[in-house]
XYZ file of C-alpha atoms in Angstrom:
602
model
C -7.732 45.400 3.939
C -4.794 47.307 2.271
C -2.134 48.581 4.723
C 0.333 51.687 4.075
C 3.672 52.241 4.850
C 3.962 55.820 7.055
C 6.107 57.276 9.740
C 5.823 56.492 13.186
C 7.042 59.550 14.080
C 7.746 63.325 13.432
C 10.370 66.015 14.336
C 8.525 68.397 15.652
C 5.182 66.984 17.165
C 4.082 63.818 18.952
C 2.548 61.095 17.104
C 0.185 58.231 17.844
C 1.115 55.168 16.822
C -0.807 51.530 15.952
C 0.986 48.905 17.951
C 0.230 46.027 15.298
C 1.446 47.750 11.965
C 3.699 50.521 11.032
C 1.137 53.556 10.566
C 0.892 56.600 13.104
C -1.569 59.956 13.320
C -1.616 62.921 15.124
C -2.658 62.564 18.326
C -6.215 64.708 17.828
C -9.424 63.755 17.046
C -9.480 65.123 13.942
C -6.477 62.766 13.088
C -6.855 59.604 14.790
C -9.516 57.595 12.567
C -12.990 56.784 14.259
C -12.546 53.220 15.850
C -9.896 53.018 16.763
C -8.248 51.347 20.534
C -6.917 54.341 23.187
C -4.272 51.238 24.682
C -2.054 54.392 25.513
C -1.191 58.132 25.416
C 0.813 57.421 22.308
C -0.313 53.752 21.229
C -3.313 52.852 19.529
C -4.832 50.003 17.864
C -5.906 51.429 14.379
C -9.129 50.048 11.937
C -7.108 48.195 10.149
C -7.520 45.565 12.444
C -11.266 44.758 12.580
C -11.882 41.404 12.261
C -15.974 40.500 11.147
C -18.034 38.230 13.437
C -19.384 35.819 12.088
C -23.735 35.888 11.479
C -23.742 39.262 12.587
C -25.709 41.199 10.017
C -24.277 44.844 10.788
C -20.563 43.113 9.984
C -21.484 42.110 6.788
C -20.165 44.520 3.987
C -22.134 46.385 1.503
C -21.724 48.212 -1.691
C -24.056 51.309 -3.115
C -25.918 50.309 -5.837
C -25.541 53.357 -8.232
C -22.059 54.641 -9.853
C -20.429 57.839 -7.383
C -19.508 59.225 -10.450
C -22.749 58.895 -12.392
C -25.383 58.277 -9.774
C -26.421 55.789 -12.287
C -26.718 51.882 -11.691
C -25.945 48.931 -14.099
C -23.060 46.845 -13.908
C -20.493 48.210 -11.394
C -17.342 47.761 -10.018
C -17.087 47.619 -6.257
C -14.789 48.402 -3.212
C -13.915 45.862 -1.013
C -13.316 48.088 1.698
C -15.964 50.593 1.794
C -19.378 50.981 0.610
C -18.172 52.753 -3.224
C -18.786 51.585 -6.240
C -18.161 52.751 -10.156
C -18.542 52.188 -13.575
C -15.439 50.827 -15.070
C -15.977 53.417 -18.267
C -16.818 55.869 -15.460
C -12.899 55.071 -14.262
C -11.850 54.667 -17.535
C -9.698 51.067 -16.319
C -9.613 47.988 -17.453
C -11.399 45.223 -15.206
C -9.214 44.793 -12.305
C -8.474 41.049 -11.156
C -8.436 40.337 -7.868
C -9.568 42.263 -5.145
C -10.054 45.853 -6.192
C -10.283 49.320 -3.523
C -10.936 52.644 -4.506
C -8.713 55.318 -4.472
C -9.869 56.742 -1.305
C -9.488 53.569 0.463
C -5.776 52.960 -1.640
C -4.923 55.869 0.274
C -5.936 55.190 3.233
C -8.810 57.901 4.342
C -11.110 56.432 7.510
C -14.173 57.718 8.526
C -13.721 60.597 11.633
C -15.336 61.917 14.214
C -17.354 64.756 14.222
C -18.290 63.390 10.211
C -21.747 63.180 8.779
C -22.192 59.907 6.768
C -24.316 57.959 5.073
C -24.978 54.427 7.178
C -26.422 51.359 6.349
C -28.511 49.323 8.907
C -30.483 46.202 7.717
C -33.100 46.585 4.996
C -33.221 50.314 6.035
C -32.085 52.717 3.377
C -29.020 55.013 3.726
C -29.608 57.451 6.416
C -27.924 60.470 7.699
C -26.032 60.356 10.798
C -23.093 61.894 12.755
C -20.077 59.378 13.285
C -19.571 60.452 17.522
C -16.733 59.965 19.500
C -16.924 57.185 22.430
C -15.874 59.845 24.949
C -18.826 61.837 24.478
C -21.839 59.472 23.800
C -24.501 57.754 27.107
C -22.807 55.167 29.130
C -25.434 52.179 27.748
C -24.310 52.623 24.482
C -20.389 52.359 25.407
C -21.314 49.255 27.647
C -22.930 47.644 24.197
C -20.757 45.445 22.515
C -18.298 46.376 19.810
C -14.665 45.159 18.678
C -11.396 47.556 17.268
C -12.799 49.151 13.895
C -16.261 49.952 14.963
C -17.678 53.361 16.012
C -20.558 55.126 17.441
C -22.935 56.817 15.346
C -25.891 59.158 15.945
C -28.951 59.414 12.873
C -30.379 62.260 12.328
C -33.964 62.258 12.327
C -34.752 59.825 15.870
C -31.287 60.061 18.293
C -30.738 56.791 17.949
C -27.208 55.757 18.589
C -25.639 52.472 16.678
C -22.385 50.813 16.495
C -20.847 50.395 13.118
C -17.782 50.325 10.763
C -15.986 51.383 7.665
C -17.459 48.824 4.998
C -21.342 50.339 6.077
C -20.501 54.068 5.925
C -19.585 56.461 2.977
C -19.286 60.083 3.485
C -21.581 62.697 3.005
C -21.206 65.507 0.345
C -22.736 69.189 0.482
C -25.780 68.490 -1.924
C -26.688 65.098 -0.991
C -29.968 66.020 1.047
C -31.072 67.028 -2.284
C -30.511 63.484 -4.031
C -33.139 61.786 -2.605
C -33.665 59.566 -6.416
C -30.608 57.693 -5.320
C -31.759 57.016 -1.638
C -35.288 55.779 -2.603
C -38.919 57.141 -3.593
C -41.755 57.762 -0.130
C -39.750 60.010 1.732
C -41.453 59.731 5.260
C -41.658 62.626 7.628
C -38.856 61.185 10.026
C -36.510 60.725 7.253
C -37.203 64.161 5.546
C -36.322 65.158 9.717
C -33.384 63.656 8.929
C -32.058 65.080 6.045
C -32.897 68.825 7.060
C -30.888 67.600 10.592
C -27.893 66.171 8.273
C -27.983 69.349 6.071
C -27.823 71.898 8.568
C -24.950 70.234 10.632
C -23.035 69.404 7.795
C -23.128 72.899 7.382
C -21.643 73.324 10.607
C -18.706 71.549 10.698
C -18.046 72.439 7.317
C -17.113 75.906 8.921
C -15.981 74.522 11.670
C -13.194 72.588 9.735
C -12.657 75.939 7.559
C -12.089 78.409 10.111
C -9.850 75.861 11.917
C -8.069 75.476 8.862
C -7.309 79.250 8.141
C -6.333 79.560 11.745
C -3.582 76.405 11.239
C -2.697 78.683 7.690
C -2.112 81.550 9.581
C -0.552 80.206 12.627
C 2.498 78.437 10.321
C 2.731 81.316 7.753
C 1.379 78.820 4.579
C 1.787 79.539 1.229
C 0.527 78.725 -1.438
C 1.023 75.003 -3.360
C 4.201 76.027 -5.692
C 4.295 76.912 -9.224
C 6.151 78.637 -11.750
C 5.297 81.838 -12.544
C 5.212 82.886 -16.350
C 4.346 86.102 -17.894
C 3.167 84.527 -21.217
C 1.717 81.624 -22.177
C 4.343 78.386 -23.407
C 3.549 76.107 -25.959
C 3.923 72.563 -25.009
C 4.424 69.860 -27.460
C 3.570 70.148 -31.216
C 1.140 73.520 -29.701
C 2.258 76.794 -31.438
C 1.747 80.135 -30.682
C 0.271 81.930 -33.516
C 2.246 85.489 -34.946
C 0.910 87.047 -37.475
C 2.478 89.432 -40.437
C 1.833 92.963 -39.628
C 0.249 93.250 -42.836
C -2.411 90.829 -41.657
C -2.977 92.600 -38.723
C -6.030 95.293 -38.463
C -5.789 99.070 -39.009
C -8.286 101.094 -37.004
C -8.907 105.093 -37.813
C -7.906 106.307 -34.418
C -5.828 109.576 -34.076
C -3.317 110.646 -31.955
C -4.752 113.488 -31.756
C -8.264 111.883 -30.468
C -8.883 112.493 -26.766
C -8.906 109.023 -25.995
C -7.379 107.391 -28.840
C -8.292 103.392 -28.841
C -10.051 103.817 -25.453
C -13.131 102.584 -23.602
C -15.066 105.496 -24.857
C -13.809 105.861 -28.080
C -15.423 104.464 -31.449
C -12.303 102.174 -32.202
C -13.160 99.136 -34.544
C -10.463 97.030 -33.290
C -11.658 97.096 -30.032
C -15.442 96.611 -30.512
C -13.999 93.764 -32.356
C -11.943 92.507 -29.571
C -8.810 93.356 -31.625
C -5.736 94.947 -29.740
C -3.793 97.480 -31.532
C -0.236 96.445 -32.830
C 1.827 99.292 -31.749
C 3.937 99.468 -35.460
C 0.433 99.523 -37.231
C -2.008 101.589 -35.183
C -2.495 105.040 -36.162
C -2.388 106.893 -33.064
C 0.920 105.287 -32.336
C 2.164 105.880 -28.349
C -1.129 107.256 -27.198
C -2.895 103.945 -28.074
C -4.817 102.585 -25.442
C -5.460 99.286 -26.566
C -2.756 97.391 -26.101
C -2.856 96.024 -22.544
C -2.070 92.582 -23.628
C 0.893 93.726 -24.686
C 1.819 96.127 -22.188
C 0.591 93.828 -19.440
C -1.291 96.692 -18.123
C -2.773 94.782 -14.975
C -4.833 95.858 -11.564
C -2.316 95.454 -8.883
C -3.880 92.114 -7.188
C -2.777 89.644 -3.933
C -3.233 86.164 -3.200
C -4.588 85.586 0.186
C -6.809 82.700 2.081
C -9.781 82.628 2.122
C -12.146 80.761 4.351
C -14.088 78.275 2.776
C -12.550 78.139 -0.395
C -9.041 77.401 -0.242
C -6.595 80.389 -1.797
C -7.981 83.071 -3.449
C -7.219 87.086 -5.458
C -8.677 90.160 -4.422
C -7.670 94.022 -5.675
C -5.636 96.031 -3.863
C -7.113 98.745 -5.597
C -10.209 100.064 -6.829
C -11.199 98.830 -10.266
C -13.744 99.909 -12.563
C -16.043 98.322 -14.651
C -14.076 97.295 -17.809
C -11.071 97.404 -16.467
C -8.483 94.898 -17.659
C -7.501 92.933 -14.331
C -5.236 89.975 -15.784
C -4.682 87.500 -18.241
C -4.806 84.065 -17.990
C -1.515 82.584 -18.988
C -0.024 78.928 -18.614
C 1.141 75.576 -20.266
C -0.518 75.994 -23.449
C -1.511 72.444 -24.372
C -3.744 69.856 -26.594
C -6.430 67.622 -26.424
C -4.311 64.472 -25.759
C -2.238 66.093 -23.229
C -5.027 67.195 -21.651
C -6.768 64.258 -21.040
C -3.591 62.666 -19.662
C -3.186 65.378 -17.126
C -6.488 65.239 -15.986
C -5.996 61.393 -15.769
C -2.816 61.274 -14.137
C -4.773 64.020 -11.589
C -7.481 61.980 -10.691
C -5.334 58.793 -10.090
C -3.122 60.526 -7.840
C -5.970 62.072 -5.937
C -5.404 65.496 -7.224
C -8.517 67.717 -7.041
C -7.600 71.133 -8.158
C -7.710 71.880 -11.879
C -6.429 74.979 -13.693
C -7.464 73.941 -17.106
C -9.366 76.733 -19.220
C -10.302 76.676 -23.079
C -8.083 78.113 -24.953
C -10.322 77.251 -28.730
C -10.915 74.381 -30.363
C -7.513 72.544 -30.751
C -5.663 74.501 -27.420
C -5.655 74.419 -23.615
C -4.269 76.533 -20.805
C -3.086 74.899 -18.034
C -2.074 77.142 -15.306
C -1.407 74.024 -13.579
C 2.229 73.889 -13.108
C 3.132 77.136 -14.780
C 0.852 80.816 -14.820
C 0.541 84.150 -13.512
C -1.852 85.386 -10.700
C -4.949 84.640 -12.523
C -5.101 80.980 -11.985
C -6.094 81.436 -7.788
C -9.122 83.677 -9.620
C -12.054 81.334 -7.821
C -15.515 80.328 -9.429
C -18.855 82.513 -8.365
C -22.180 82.351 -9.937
C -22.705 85.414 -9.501
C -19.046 86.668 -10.999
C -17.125 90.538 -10.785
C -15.162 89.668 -13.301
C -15.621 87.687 -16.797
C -13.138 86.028 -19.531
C -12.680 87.920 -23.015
C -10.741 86.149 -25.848
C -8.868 89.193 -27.179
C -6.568 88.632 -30.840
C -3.187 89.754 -30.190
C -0.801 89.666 -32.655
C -2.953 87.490 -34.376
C -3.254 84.425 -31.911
C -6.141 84.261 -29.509
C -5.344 85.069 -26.040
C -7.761 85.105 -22.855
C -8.372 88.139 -20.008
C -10.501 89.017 -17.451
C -11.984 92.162 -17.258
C -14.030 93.990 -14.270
C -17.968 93.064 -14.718
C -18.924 95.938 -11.995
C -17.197 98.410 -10.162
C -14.826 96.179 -7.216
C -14.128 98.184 -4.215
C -10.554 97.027 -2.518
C -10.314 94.409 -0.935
C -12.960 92.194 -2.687
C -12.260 88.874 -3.853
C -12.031 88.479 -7.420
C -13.959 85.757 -8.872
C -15.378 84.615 -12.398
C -17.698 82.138 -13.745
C -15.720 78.970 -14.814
C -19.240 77.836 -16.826
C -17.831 74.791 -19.051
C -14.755 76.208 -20.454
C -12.752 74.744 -16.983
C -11.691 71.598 -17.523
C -11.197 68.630 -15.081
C -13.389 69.667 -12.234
C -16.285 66.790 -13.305
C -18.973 67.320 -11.087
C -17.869 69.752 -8.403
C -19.966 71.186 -5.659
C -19.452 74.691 -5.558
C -18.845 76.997 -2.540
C -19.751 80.899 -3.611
C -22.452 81.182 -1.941
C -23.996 83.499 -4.600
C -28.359 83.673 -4.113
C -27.961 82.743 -7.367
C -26.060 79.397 -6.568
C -26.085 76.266 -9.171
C -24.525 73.890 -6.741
C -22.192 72.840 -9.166
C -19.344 74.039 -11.418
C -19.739 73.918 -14.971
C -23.496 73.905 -14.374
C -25.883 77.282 -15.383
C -27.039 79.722 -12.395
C -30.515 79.950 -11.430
C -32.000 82.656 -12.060
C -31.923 86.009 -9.814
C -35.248 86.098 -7.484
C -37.080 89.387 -7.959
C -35.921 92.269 -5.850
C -38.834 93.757 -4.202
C -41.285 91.345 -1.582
C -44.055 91.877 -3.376
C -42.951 90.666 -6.829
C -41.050 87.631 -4.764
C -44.676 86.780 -2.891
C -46.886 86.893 -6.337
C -44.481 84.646 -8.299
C -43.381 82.158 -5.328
C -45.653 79.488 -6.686
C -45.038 79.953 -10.244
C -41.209 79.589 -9.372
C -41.373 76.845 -7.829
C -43.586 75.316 -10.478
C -41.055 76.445 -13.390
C -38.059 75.009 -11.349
C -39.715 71.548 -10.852
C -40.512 71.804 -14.458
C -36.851 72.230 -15.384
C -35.773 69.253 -12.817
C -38.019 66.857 -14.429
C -37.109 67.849 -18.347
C -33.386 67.033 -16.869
C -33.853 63.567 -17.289
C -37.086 61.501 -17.064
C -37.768 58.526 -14.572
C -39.504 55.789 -16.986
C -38.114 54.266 -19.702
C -39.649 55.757 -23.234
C -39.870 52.712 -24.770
C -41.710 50.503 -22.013
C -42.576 53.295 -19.817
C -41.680 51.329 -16.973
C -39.409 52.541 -14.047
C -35.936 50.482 -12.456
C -32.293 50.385 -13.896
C -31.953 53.153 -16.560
C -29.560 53.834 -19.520
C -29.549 57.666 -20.418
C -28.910 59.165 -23.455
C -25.925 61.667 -23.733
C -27.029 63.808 -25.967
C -27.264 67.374 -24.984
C -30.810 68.193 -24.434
C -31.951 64.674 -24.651
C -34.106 63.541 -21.490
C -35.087 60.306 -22.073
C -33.407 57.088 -20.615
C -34.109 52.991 -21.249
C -33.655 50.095 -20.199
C -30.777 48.486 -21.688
C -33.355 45.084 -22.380
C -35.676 47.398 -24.181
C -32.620 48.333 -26.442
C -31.252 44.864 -26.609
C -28.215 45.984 -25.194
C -25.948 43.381 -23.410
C -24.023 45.974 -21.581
C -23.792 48.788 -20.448
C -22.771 51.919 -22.943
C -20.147 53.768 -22.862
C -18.393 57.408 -24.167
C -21.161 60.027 -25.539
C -23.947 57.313 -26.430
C -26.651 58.428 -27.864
C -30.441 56.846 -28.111
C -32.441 55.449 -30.821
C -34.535 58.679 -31.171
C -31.816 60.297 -33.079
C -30.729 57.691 -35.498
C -33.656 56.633 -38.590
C -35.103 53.277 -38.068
C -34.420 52.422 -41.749
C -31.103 53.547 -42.434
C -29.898 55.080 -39.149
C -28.770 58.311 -40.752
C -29.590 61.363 -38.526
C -33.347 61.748 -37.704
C -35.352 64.939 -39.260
C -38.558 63.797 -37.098
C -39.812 61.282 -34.498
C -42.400 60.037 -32.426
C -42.936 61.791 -29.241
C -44.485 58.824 -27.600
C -41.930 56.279 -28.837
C -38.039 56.181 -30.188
C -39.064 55.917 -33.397
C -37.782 58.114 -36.026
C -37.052 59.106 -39.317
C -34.783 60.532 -41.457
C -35.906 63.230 -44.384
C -35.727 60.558 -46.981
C -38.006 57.880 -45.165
C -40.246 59.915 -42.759
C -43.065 59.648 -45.504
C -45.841 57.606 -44.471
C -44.384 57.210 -41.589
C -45.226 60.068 -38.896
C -48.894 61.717 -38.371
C -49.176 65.557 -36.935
C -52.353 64.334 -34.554
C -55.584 66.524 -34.971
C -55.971 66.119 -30.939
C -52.903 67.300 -29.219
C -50.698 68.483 -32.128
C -48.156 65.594 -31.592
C -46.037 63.836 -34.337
C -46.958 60.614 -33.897
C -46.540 56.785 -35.769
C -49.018 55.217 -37.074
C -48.818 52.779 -33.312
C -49.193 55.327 -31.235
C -51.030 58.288 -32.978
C -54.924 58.693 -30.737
C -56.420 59.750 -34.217
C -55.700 56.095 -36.180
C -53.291 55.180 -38.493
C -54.303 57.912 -41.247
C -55.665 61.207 -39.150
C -55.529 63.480 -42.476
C -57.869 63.970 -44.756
C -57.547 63.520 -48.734
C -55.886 66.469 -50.173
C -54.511 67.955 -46.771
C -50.937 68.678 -46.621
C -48.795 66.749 -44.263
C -46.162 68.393 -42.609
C -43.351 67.046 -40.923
C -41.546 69.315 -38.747
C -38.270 68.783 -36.881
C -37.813 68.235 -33.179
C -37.711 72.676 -32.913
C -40.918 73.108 -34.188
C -42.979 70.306 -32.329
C -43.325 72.355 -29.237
C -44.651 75.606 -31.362
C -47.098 73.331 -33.521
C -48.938 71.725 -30.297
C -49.051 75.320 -29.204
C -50.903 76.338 -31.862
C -53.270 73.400 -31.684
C -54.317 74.286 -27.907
C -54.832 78.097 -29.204
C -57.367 76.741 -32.268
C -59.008 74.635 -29.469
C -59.532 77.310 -27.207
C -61.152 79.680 -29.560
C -63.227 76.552 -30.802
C -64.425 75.852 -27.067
C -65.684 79.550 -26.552
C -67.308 79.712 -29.668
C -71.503 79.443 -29.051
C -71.670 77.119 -31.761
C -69.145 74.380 -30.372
């Protein structure tokens, strides 16, 4: 176990404190960590102290056997206090030596009451229960036996009550009833109970712990986590901030004499070009209305709390659609620096990112230093959207009104991929339209009216199943067998291996991609492939090599095409089309059997 140095006491409120090492919580339950000792109002005997019997099965620890940044398995790195476990390229760290925690565990977070986790009994798989609090659970389960570290827990799904500890339990996360690849295939009807139970009250004290949160805000006045404010963006390191020569900059024919010269309406070039006017070049000179950027013509906004999703900006005003709301300004950085921030972040348990693409050499982090903008939150279903605007000839980013905001309404905008840092995120908008994650594409809108909702229910939930499965596939391609995958990177790419099948000794790392894209002969980039097998072929060498099949319309190799090694006939052409046109070519094929099959004389 890894103990922490803390304060055993506090100025203004009463503390609890262990009596065996120097480490001391409020004295709530939402403080004091599940398992531990009541010896006294203000004494306790904490976790750290639990001490493994010896042949009991339920003290032994255990580790997940997939990566909690990945969800993949393979070689992994595990915590020897709770049940995580990583990739080391996932961590990007060198093999530790010695025993090795996690950074949750470093830090010292316990499992709580009132907590839905994931538990581990036996051979069982992970199931879904609620960690309880000895005060509230039946008298035969406090009379069974348990030592200092262990806690009560209740599974979802049967009522059944066990006693457990911190090395069998890892939290669960807003999504996870949804994961059910990583918890095992034959989903019974008690455990799919069980994960509708864990869903629906995870729900619940998710709002539970919000609203008790904005009411602890409110109560002591918080403000927001400091930063500098800036009213333009700063270069950092060798970064600079573009200027241009005013001869470089565009001319539009605008008038002053227009009635709204360089405005929404108006037919200016510059601004259908996302060009603002430099006020020493534009034609209509004072009454130019398209230079906002430079005027820092903003909606009047504040930052206030919101309740599930930590601080946020609404209007004060009404603002129309178009309407130039703010700009996002901060640390203007580069890739390098980047990385290291993000880095240092994640090491020091830092969650919150303000990172936003700036182009393809430049990043704004609003981190430390920026304006209003940077409390904008993510929705997938946004009011507002980014615009990269050239000002003065150096790119520079806004956000402009989607729809007409009424006062009062929070101000959000999709962070889609161009937010940096976040990883894999679950997100909390609560937009119908909902991906679950940052960085990852909406669904779709459901139709509007009942009727069109009722005739396509079954189609879209056909099409979305299709779209889970194209995600990434279950078997290996080249064995077709199921167990321990490697997945390509590539974007697009489905397919996965396993790393025997490849020859691999370990695991990949960084943006691997699979054979299917690399020629067998040469390993130059492939023009076509097998779609039953990785292998592929670049222009130069895909002659002889790959079959269009007379059956289905696949490419195929001579292994695995059903017509035989040579399916064309003497003088036909053969065609070898790239991985765009495959889909449109077996397409074709099903139409020409179709009109064969009703045909009286087939």
């Amino acid at each position: 176990m890894c103990f922490f140095l803390l304060l055993n006491f506090c100025c203004v409120c009463r503390l609890t404190r262990c009596v065996r090492c120097p480490i001391a919580y409020h004295a709530t339950d939402y403080c004091i960590p599940a398992g531990s000792v009541i010896l006294a109002n203000n004494l306790i005997l904490c976790p750290n102290h639990f001490i493994p019997r010896k042949g009991c099965r339920n003290h032994e620890h255990v580790n997940v056997s997939w990566c909690f940044v990945c969800s993949e398995g393979g070689s992994l790195l595990c915590c020897e206090s709770c049940p995580a476990a990583f990739h080391r390229e996932c961590l990007n760290i060198d093999m530790p030596e010695g025993s090795w925690f996690c950074n949750d565990c470093r830090a010292g977070k316990k499992p709580h009451y009132k907590e839905v986790v994931w538990v581990k009994v036996g051979r069982y798989r992970w199931w879904p229960a609620e960690v309880s609090n000895p005060k509230n659970i039946p008298e035969n389960i406090l009379r069974m036996r348990h030592d200092v570290g262990e806690f009560p827990v209740l599974f979802f799904g049967s009522n059944d009550y066990l006693w457990t500890y911190q090395a069998r339990v890892f939290p669960y996360m807003e999504g996870d009833a949804n994961s059910k690849e990583k918890m095992g295939k034959g989903v019974d009807s008690v455990y799919k109970k069980a994960l509708e139970e864990a869903a629906k009250r995870f729900q619940e004290l998710q709002a539970e712990k919000e609203l008790r949160q904005l009411q602890e805000d409110r109560r002591n006045d918080k403000k927001p986590p400091p930063y500098k404010h800036i009213k333009a963006n700063r270069p950092i390191g060798k970064v600079q901030i573009i200027t241009a020569d005013l001869s470089e900059i565009p001319r539009c024919n605008c008038r002053a004499t227009d009635e709204s010269p360089c405005g929404m309406d108006s037919e200016c070039i510059n601004r259908m070009l996302l060009y603002e006017c430099n006020p020493q070049v534009c034609p209509a000179g004072e009454k130019c209305q398209n230079q906002r950027f430079l005027k820092r013509e903003y909606s009047e906004v504040e930052i206030f709390r919101t309740l599930s999703r930590g601080w946020g900006l609404r209007g004060c005003h009404d603002i129309k659609k178009g309407d130039f709301v703010n700009e996002y300004v901060g640390e203007v950085i580069d890739e390098e620096e980047c990385r290291a921030r993000i880095r240092q972040a994640q090491e020091n348990d830092i969650g919150n990112f303000y990172m936003l693409t700036l182009d393809k050499d430049r990043i704004i982090d609003a981190g430390p230093k920026g304006n209003e903008a940077r409390f904008m939150n993510h929705s997938c279903q946004p009011n507002c959207e980014t615009q990269k605007w050239t000002v003065n000839g150096d790119t520079r980013v806004g956000l402009f009104a989607l729809v007409d905001i009424s006062t009062g309404t929070e101000l959000t905008f999709n962070y889609n991929l161009e937010c940096l840092g976040n990883g894999k995120t679950v997100c909390k908008c609560g937009a119908p339209n909902c991906s679950g994650f940052l960085g990852v594409r909406p669904k779709n809108n459901p139709p509007s009216d009942d009727k069109g909702r009722k005739k396509r229910k079954g189609y879209m939930k056909r099409k979305q199943q299709q779209e889970v499965t194209k995600e990434r596939e279950d078997e290996c391609f080249s064995c077709g067998d199921g167990g321990q995958m490697v997945s390509c990177k590539r974007p697009g790419c489905p397919k996965v291996y396993h790393a025997d099948c490849l020859n691999l000794t370990k695991r990949p790392a960084g943006r691997w991609e699979c054979p299917w894209h690399q020629c067998d002969l040469c390993g130059q980039e492939s023009a076509s492939f097998c779609e039953m097998c990785p292998s592929s072929y670049c222009v130069e060498h895909r002659d002889g090599m790959l079959f269009i099949s007379k059956l289905d319309g696949r490419l195929s190799c001579s292994e695995h095409d059903p017509c035989g090694p040579d399916p064309l006939e003497p003088g036909e052409i053969r065609e070898y089309p790239g991985s765009e046109t495959v889909s449109l070519i077996r397409q074709i094929c099903y139409w020409i059997l179709c009109m064969f099959a009703r045909s009286p004389a087939f």
